[in-house]
Coordinates of C-alpha atoms and ligand atoms in Angstrom, one line a residue:
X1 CA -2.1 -32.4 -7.4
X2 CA 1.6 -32.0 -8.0
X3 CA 2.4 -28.4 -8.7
X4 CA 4.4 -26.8 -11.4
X5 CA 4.6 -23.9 -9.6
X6 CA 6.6 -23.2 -6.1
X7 CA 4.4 -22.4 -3.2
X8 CA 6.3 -20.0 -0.2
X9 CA 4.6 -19.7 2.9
X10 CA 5.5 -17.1 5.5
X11 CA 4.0 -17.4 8.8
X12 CA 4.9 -15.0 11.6
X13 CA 5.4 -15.5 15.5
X14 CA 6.4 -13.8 18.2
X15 CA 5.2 -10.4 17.9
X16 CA 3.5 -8.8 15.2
X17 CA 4.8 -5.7 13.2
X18 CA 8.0 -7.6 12.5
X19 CA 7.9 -6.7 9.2
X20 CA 6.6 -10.1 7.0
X21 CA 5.7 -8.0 4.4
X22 CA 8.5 -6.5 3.8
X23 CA 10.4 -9.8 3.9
X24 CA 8.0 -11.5 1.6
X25 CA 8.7 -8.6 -0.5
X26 CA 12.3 -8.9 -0.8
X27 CA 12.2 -12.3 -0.9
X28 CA 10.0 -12.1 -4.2
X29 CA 12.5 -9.5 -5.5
X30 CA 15.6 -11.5 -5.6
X31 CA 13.6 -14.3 -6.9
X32 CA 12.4 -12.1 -9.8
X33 CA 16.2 -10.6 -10.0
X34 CA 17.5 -14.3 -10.8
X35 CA 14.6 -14.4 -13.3
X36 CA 11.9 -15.7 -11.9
X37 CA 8.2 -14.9 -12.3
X38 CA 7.0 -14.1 -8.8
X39 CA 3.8 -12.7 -7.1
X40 CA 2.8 -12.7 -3.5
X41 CA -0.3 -12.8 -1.8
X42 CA -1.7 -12.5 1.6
X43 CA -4.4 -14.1 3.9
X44 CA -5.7 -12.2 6.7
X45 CA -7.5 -13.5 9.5
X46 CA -9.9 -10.7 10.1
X47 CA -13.7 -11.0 9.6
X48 CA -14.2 -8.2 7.3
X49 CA -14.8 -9.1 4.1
X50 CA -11.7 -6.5 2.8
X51 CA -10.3 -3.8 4.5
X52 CA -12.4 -1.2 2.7
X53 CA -14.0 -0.8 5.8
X54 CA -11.6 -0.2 8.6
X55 CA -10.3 2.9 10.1
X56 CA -7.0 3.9 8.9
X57 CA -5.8 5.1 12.4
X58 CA -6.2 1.2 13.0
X59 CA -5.0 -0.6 10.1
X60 CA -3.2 1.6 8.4
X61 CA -3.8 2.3 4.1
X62 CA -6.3 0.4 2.6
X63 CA -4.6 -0.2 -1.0
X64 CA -6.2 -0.4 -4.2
X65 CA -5.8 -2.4 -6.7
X66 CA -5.8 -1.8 -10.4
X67 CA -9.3 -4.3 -10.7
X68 CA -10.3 -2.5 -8.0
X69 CA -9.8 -4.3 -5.1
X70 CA -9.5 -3.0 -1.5
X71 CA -6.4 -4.7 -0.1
X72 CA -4.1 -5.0 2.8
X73 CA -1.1 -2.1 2.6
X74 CA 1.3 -5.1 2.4
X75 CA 0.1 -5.8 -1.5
X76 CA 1.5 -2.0 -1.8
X77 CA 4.8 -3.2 -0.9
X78 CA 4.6 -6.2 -3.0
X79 CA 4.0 -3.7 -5.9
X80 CA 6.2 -1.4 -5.3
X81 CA 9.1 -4.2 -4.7
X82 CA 8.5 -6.3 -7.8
X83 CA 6.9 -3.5 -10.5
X84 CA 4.1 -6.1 -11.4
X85 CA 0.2 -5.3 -10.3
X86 CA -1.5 -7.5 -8.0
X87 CA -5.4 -7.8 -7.7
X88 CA -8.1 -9.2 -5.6
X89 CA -6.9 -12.4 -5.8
X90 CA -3.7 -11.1 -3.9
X91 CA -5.8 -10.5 -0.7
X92 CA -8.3 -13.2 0.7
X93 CA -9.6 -12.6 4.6
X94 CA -11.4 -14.8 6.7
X95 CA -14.4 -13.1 6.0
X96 CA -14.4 -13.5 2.1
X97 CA -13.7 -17.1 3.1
X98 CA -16.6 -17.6 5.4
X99 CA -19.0 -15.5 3.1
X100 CA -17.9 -17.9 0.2
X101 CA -18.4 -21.1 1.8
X102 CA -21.5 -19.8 3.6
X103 CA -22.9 -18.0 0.1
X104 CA -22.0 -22.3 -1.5
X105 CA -24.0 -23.7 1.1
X106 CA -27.1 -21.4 0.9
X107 CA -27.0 -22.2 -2.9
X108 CA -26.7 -26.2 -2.6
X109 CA -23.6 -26.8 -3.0
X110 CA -22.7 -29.5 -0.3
X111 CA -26.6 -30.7 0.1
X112 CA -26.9 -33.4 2.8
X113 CA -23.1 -32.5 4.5
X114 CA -22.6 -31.0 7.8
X115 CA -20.3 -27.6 6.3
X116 CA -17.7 -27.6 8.7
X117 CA -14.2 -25.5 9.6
X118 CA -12.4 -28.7 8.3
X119 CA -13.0 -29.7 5.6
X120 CA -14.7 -26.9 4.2
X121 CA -13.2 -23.9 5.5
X122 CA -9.8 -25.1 5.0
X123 CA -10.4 -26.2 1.2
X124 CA -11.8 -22.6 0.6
X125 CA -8.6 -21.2 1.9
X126 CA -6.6 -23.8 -0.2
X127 CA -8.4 -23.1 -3.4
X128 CA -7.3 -19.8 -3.0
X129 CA -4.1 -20.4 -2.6
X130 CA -3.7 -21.9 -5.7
X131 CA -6.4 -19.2 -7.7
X132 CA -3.3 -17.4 -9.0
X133 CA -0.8 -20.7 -9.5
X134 CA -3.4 -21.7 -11.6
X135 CA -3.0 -19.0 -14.1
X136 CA 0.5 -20.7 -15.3
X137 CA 1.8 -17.2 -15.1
X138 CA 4.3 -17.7 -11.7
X139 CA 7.2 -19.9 -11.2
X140 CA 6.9 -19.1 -7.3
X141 CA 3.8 -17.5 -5.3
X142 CA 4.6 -16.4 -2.1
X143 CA 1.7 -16.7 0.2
X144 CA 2.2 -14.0 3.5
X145 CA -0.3 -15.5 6.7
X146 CA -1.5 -12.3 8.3
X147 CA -1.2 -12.4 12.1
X148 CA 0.7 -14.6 14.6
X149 CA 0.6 -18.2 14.9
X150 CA -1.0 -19.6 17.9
X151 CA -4.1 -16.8 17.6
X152 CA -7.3 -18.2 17.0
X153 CA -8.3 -16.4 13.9
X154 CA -5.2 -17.7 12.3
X155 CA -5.9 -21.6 13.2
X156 CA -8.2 -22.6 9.7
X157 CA -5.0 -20.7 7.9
X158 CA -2.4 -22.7 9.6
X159 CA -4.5 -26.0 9.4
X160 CA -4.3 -24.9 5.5
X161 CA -0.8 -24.4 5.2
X162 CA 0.0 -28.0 6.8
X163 CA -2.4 -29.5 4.0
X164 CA -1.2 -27.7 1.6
X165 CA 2.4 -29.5 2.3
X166 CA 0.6 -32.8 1.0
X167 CA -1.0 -31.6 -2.2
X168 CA 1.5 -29.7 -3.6
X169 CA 4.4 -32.6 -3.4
X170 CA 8.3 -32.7 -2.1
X171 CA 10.2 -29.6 -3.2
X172 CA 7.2 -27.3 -4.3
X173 CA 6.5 -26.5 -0.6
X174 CA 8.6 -24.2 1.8
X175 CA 7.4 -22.7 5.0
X176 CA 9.7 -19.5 6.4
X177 CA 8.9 -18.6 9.9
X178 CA 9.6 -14.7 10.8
X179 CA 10.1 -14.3 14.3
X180 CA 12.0 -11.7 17.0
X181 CA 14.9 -12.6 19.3
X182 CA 14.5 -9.8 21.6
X183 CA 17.6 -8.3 23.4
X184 CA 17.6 -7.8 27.4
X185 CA 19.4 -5.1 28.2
X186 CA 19.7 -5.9 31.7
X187 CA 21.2 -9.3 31.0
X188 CA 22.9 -8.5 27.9
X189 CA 21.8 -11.1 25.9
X190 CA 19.7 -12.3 22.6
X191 CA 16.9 -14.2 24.0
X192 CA 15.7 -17.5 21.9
X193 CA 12.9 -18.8 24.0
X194 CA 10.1 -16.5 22.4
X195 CA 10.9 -18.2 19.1
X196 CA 11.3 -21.5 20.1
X197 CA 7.9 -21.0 21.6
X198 CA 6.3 -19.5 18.7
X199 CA 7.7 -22.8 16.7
X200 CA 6.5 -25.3 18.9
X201 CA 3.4 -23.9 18.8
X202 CA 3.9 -24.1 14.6
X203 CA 4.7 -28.1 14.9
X204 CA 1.4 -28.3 17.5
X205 CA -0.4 -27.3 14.2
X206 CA 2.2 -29.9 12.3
X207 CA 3.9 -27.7 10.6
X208 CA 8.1 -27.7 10.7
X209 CA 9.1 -24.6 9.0
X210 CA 12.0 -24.5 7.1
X211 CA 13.6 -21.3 7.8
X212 CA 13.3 -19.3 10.1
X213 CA 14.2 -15.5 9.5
X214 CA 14.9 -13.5 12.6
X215 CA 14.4 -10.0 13.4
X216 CA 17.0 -8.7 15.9
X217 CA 18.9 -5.2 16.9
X218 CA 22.1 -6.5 17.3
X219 CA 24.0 -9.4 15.3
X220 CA 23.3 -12.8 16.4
X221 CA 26.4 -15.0 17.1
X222 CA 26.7 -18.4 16.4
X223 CA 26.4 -20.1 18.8
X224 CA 22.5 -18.2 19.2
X225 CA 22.2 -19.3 15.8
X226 CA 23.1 -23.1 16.8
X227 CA 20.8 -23.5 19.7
X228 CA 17.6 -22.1 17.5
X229 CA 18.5 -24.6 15.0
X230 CA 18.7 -27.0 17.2
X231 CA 15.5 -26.0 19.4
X232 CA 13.6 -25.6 16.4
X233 CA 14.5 -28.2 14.1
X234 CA 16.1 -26.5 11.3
X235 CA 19.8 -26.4 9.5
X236 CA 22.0 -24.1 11.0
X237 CA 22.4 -22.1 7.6
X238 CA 18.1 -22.1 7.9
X239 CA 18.6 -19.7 10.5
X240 CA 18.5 -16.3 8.8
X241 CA 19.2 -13.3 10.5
X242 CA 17.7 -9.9 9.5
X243 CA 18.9 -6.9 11.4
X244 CA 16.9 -3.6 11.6
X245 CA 17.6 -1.7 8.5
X246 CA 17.4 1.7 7.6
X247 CA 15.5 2.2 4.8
X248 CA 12.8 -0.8 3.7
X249 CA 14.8 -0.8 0.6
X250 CA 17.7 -2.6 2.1
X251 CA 16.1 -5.6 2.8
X252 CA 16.6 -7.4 -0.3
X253 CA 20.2 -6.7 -0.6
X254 CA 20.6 -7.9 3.4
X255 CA 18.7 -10.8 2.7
X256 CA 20.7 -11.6 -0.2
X257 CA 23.8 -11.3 2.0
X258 CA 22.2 -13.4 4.6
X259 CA 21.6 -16.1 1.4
X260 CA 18.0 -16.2 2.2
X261 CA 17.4 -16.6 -1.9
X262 CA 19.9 -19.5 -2.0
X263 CA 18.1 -21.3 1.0
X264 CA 14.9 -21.0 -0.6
X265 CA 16.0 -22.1 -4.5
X266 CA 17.9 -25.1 -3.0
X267 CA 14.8 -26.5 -0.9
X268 CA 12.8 -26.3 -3.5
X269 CA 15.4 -27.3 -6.0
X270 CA 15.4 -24.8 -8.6
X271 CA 18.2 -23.4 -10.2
X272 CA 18.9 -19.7 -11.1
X273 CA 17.0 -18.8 -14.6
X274 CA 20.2 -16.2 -14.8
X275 CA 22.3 -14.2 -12.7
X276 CA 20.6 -11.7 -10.6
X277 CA 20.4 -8.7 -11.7
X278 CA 19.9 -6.1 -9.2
X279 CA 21.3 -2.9 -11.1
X280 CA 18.5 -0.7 -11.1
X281 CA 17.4 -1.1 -7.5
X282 CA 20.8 -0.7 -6.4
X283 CA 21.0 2.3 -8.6
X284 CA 17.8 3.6 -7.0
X285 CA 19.3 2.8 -3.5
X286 CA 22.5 4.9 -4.4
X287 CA 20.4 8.0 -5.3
X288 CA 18.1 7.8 -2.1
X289 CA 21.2 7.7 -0.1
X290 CA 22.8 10.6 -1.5
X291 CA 20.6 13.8 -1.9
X292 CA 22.4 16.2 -3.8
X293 CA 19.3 18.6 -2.5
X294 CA 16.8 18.7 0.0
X295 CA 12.9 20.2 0.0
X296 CA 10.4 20.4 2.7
X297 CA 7.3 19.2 1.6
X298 CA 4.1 19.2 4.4
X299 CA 1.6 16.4 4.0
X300 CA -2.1 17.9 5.4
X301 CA -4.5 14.9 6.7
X302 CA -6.3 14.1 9.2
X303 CA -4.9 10.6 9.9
X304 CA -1.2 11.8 10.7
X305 CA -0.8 10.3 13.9
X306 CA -1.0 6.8 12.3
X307 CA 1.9 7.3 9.4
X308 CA 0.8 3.6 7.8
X309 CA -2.4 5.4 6.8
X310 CA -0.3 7.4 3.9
X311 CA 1.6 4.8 3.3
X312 CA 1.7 4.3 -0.8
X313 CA 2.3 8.5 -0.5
X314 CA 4.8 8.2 2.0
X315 CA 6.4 5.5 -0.2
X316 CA 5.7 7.5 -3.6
X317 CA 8.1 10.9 -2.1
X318 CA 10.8 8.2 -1.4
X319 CA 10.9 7.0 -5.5
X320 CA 10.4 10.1 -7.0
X321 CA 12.6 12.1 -4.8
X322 CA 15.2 9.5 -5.5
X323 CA 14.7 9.7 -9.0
X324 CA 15.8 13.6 -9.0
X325 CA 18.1 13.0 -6.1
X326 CA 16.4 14.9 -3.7
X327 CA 15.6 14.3 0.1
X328 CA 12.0 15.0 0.7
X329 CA 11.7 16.3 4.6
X330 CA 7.7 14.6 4.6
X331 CA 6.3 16.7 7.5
X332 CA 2.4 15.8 8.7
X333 CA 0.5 17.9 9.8
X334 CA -3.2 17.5 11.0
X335 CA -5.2 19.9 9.2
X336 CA -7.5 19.8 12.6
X337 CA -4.5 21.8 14.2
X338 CA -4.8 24.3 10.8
X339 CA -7.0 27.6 11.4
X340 CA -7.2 31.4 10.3
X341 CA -5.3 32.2 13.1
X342 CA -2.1 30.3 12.5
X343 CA -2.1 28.8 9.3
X344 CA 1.1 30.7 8.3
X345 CA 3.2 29.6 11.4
X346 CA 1.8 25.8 10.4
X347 CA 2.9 26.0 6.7
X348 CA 5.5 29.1 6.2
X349 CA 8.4 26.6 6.0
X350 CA 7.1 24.4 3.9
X351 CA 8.4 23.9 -0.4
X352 CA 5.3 22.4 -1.2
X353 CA 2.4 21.3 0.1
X354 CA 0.1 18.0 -0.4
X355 CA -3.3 17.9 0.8
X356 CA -4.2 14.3 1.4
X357 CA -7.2 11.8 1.1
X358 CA -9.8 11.2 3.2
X359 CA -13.0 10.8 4.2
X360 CA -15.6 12.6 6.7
X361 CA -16.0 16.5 8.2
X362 CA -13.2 17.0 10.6
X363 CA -10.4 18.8 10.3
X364 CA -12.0 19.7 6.9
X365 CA -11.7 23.5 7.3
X366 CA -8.3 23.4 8.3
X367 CA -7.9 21.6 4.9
X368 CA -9.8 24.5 3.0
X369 CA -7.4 27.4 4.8
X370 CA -3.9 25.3 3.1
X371 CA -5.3 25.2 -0.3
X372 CA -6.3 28.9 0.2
X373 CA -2.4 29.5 1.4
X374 CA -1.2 27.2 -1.3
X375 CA -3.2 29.1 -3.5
X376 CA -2.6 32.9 -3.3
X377 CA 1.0 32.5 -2.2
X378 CA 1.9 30.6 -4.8
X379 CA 3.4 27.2 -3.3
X380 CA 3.4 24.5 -5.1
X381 CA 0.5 22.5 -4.5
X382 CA -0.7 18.8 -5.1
X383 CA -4.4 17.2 -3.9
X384 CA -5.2 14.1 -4.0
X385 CA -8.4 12.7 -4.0
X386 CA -10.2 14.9 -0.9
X387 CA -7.5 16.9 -2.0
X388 CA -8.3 18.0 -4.9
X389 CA -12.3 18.3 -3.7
X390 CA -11.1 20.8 -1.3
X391 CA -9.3 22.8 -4.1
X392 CA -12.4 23.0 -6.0
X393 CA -14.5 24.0 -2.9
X394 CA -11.7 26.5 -1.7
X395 CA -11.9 27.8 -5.6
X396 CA -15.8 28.0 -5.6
X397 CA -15.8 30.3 -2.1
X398 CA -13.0 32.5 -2.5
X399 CA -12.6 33.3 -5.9
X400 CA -16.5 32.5 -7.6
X401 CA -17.4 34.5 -4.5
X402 CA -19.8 31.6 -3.5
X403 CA -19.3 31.2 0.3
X404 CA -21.1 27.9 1.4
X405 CA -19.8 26.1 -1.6
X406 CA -19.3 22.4 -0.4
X407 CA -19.1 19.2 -0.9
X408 CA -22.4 16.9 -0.4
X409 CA -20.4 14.6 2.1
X410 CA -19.3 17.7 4.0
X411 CA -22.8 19.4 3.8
X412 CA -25.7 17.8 1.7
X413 CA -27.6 20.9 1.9
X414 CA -25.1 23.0 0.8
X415 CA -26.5 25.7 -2.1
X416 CA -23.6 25.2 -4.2
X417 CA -22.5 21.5 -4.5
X418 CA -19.5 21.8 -6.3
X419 CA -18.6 17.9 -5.2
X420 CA -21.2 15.7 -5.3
X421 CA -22.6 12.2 -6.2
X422 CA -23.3 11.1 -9.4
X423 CA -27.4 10.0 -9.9
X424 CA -27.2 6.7 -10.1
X425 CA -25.1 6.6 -6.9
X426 CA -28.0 8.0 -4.9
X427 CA -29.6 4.9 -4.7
X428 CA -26.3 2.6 -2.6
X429 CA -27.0 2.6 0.7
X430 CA -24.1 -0.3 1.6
X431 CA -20.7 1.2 2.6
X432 CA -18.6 -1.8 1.7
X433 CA -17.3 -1.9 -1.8
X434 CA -19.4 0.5 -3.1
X435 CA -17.0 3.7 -3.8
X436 CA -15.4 4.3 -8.0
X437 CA -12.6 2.1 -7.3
X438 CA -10.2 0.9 -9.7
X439 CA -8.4 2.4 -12.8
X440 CA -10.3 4.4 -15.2
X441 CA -8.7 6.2 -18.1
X442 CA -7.9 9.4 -18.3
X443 CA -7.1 11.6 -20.8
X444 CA -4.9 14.7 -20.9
X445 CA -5.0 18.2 -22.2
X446 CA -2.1 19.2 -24.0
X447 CA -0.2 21.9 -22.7
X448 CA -1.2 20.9 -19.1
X449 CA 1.3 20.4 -16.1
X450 CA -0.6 16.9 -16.0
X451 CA 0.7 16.6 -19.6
X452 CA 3.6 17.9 -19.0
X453 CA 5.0 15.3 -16.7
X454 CA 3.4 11.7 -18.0
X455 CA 4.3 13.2 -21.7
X456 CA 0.8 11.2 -23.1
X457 CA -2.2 11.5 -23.7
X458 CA -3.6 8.6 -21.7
X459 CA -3.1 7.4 -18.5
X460 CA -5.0 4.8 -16.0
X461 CA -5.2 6.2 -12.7
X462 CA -6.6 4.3 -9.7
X463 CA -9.5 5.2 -7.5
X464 CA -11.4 5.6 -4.5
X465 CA -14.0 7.9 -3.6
X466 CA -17.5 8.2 -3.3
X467 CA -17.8 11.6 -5.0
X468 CA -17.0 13.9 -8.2
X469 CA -16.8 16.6 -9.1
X470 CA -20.4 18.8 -10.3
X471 CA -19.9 19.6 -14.1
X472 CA -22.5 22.0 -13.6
X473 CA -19.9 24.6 -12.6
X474 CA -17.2 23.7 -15.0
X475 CA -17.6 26.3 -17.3
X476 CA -17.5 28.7 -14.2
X477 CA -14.6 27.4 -12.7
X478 CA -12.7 27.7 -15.6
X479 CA -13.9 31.0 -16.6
X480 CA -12.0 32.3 -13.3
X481 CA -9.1 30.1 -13.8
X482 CA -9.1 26.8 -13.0
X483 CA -9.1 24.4 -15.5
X484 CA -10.0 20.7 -16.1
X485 CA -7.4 19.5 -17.6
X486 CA -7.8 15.3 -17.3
X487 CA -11.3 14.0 -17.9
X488 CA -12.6 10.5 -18.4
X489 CA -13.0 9.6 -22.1
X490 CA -16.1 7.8 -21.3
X491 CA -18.0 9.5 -19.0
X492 CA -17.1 13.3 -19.0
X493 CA -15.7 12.5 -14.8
X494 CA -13.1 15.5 -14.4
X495 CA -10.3 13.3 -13.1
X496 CA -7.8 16.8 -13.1
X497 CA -8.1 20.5 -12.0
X498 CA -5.1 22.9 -12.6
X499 CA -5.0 26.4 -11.4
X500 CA -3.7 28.2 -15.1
X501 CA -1.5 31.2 -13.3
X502 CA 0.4 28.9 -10.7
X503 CA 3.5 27.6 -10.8
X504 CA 2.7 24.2 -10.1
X505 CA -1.1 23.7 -8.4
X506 CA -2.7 20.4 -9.6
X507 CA -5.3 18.4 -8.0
X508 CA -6.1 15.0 -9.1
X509 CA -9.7 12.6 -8.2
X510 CA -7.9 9.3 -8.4
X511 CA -4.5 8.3 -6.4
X512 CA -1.5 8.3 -8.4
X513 CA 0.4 6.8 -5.3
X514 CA -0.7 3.5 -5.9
X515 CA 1.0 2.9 -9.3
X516 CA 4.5 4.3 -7.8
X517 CA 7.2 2.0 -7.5
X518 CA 11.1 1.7 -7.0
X519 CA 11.6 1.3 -10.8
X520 CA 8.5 3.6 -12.2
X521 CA 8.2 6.7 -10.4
X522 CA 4.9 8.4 -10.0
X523 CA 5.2 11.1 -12.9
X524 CA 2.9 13.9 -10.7
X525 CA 5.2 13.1 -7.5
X526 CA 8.4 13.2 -9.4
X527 CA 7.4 16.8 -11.2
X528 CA 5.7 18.3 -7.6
X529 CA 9.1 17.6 -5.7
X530 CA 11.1 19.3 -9.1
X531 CA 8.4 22.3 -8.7
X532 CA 8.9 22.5 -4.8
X533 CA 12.8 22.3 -5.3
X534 CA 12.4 25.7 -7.8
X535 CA 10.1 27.5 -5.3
X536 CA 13.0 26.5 -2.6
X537 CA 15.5 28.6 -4.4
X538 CA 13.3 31.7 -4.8
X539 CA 12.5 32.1 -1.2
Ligands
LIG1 N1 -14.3 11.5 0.7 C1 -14.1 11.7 -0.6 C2 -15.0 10.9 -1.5 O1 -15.5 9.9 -1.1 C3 -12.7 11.5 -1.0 C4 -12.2 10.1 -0.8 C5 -10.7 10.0 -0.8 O2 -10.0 11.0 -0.6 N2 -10.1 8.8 -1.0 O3 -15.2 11.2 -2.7

């Protein structure tokens, strides 16, 4: 099979956490910048069939993707890098592997053979490598190994990649290794042991990489850079250096210094479709650098002690406050630390104040005491997903007067479900893959802060969540003052709730943090941090 397409692979070693998503991400991005069609996918070892199901204090986000898809965060910072969607064909694990295989065998497929790791596992993994090749849509696909070389779990991966050399033909195959030179204080020195380690370990597997991109503190001087190439089998100019950065956004324009791009076009023999073009992001990166203003804005979750596990919102403040030139001061706060008793010391110094996604009981009240804050004194206020359930809920009990309002995840005997499940969902009883997830239309009412800031009258939203709000107490709700003002075309779903005499109080059902990215801030986020900058100057 000799490819049309360019096949990247990046494998890790070392350490992990060194960042291979980030470099696959800027990789991608100077190859779209010199005009390239790029996407980039990852494989993760884990058994779970997607990461729907892991705890976010562990694993950090589980992203969504528009078809619905519950990825790794990394496909987050392929989107947000290269402004194209990925989808489930981004994300493969070991599990979806293994249930594929074993789901092939239970139907017949390879009657009278003994289904084994090799060959059977491994073609698995190498038909999906080339699912999304096989579109014609990419000039390169960028394939990210989740892991570190020389773990178990990642072995059928490697075993893969080394296959995948000979199917794929001379020049349509690269393999970057990302790896650490660690710095010893006491000795003063770069060490290069841990990576030549990490790549013998690679050519155990039979697999030389090509370049090897190393993560490092301090410069690394040439003669490091000579004995790696030598120890590890590459050209000198192979051995790619990529210093700490400060901002994630940086990465492309380092690793365009470093020439990573021109390594990786001349290996595989393609020339530049044009010249690059990196206006816009550097553009974006001159505006996040230079605030000409500043807001505080508090994000209130219950996951804050893992960041990663807001990381598309995290990531969504950075665009959209670039976009106005502000510096949003993100400060989390665990709504379990938010009662009656303090909640003004917690959230008097705050411009504006998000109320964040999530599943489950605790800290929930802590949640319901913000909105109530964010409510009567007027801050702006933005919920997303939970967030806005908690509005509703903190709506239904202080101003309807109905005191036990709840949600049915919170308390399913509640008198006045306000958030519950629809009918037909009463029947799921499997956790995994069973939420609304995906976009789903929405559609605006005029006049509406909603309105106001995507200026049209139909938007896709992403989702996940198991629960909606009760249209039984629509009309009640917005008799006292809060109004629906997105809704689902198709099935009546209220997707938005507004609070009418507010200056800026909007909670939304899906998450609008997905679909932000360095070139296409998210509308809400950008119009939040503009009303959070006008409640700034009126304190
Ligand atoms: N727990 C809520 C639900 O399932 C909200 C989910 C979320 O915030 N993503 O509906």
């Amino acid at each position: 099979m000799a490819s049309s397409t360019k096949y990247i692979f990046i494998t890790g070693g070392v350490t992990s956490s060194l960042g291979k998503g980030i470099i696959a991400a800027s990789l991608g991005k100077l190859l779209q910048s010199r005009g390239f069609s790029v996407t980039i996918q990852k494989f993760d070892p884990y058994l779970n069939i997607d990461p729907g199901t892991l705890n976010p204090y562990e694993h950090g986000e589980c992203y969504v993707t528009d078809d619905g898809a519950e990825t790794d965060l990394d496909l987050g910072h392929y989107e947000r890098f290269l402004n194209t969607s990925t989808s489930q064909s981004n994300n493969v694990t070991t599990g979806r592997i293994y249930n594929n295989v074993i789901t092939k065998e239970r139907k017949g497929e390879f009657l009278g053979k003994t289904v084994q790791v090799i060959p059977h596992i491994t073609d698995e993994i190498k038909n999906n490598f080339y699912k999304l090749g096989q579109e014609g849509k990419y000039d390169v696909i960028i394939t990210e190994i989740g892991g570190c070389v020389g773990d178990i779990e990642s072995l059928p991966f490697i075993e893969a990649v080394r296959q995948a050399r000979w199917d794929l033909g001379p020049n349509n195959f690269l393999v970057i290794h990302l790896t650490l030179i660690p710095y010893l204080k006491a000795a003063k020195e770069l060490k290069t042991k841990p990576t030549q380690h990490s790549v013998k370990q690679l050519l155990e597997a039979g697999i030389q990489p090509d370049i090897l991109v190393c993560r490092t503190e301090y410069h690394l001087p040439a003669e490091v850079k000579k004995k790696l190439a030598l120890f590890c089998n590459v050209q000198l100019n192979s051995v790619i250096e990529a210093m700490d950065a400060d901002t994630i956004y940086d990465v492309p324009l380092l690793m365009k210094k470093e020439k990573l791009d021109e390594r990786v076009l001349s290996k595989l023999k393609l020339s530049s479709k044009q010249n690059t073009d990196l206006d816009e992001w550097k553009d974006f990166l001159g505006k996040l650098k230079n605030p000409t203003q500043e807001v505080t804005i508090g994000l209130i979750g219950k996951y804050v002690s893992l960041p990663d596990s807001y990381k598309s919102i995290i990531e969504a403040f950075t665009h959209a406050g670039a976009s106005v030139e502000c510096h949003v001061n993100l400060k989390l706060i665990s709504s379990e630390e938010i009662n009656l008793d303090n909640f003004k010391s917690k959230l008097s110094d705050l411009d504006g104040i998000l109320v964040a996604p999530g599943f489950g009981e605790r800290g929930f009240e802590g949640k319901i005491e913000t909105v109530r804050y964010a409510r009567e004194e007027k801050i702006p206020f933005f919920g997303i997903c939970l967030g806005m359930q908690v509005a509703v809920i903190e709506f239904a009990r202080n101003v309807l007067q109905l005191p036990n309002a709840n949600s049915t995840e919170m308390d399913e005997n509640t008198p006045h479900p306000v958030i519950d499940l629809m009918e037909e969902q009463k029947q799921i009883e499997q956790m995994g893959g069973t939420m609304r997830l995906g976009a789903y239309t929405c559609e605006l009412k005029r006049g509406s802060k909603a309105y106001q800031a995507y200026g049209i009258k139909k938007v896709q939203e992403r989702h996940r969540h198991r629960y909606e709000f009760n249209n039984k107490y629509l009309e009640q709700i917005e008799r006292a003052g809060m109004l629906a003002t997105g809704k689902n075309p198709d099935t009546g779903l209220v997707e938005i709730m507004e609070i009418k005499n507010h200056p800026w109080f909007v909670g939304v059902q899906f998450h609008p943090e997905y679909r932000s990215t360095v070139l296409n801030p998210q509308p809400l986020f950008v119009k939040f941090i503009e009303a959070a900058i006008e409640n700034k100057k009126y304190k």
